[in-house]
Coordinates of C-alpha atoms in Angstrom, one line a residue:
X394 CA 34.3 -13.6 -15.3
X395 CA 33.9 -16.3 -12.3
X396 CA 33.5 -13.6 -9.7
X397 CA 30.3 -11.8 -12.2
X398 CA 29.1 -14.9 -12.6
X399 CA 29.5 -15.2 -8.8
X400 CA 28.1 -12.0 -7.8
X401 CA 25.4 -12.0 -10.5
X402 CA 23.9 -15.4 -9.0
X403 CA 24.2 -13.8 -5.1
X404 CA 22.1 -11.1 -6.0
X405 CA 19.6 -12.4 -8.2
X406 CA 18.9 -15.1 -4.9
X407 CA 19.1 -12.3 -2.3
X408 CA 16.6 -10.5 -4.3
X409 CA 14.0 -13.8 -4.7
X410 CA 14.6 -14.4 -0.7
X411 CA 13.7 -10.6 0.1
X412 CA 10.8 -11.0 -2.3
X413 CA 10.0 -14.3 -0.3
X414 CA 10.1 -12.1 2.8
X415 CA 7.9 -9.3 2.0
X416 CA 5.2 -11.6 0.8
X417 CA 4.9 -13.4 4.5
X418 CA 2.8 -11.9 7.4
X419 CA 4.9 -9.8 9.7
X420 CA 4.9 -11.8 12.4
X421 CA 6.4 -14.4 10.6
X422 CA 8.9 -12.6 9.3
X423 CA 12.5 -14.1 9.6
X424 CA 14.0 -10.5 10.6
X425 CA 11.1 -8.1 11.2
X426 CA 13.0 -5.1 11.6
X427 CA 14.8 -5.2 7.8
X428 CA 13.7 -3.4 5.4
X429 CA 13.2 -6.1 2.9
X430 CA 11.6 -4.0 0.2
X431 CA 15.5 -2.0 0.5
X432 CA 17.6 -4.9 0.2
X433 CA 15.3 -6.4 -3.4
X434 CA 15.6 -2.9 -4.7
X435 CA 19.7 -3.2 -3.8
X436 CA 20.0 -6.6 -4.9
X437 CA 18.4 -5.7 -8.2
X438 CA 20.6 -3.0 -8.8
X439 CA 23.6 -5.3 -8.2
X440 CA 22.3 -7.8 -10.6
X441 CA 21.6 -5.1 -13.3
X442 CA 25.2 -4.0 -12.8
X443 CA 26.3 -7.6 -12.9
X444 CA 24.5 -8.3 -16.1
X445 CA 26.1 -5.2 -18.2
X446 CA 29.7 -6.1 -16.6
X447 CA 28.8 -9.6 -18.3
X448 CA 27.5 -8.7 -21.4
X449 CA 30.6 -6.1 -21.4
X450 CA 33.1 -9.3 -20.6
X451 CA 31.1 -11.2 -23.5
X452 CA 31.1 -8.9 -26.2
X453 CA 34.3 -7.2 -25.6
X454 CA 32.9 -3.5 -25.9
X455 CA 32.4 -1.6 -23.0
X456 CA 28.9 -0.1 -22.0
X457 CA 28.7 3.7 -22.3
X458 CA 29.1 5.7 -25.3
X459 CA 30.5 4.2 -28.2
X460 CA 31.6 7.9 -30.0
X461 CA 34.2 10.0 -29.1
X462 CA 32.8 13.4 -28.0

C-alpha cells in the first residue's frame, strides 16, 4: 500500500508542477521543448489509476465487474 501511496503522491505533484509550467510565459519556461500539457494529462491518468488501486487495497473488492458473466 506504501508504494500507491508513493506513486499516488508523485503524480498528483508532477501534475501541479506541469500545471505550474503551462501557466508561465514561454520564455520562462523551465524546459521549453516538453510538452507540459502531455505530461499533466499522463500524470493524471497515473493518479486516477493510483486512486482505484487504493480504494481497491481499502475496501478489499477489486474494481471491475462485480457479477459473473
Amino acid at each position: 500500500m506504501g508504494a500507491t501511496v508513493a506513486a499516488l503522491v508523485i503524480a498528483v505533484a508532477l501534475a501541479a508542477f506541469a500545471n505550474w509550467q503551462m501557466r508561465r510565459p514561454f520564455e520562462r519556461r523551465w524546459l521549453p521543448v516538453v510538452p507540459w500539457l502531455g505530461v499533466q494529462f499522463l500524470a493524471v491518468a497515473v493518479a486516477l489509476i493510483m486512486l482505484a488501486h487504493l480504494v481497491s487495497l481499502l475496501t478489499g473488492r477489486p474494481f471491475g465487474r462485480n457479477y459473473a458473466p
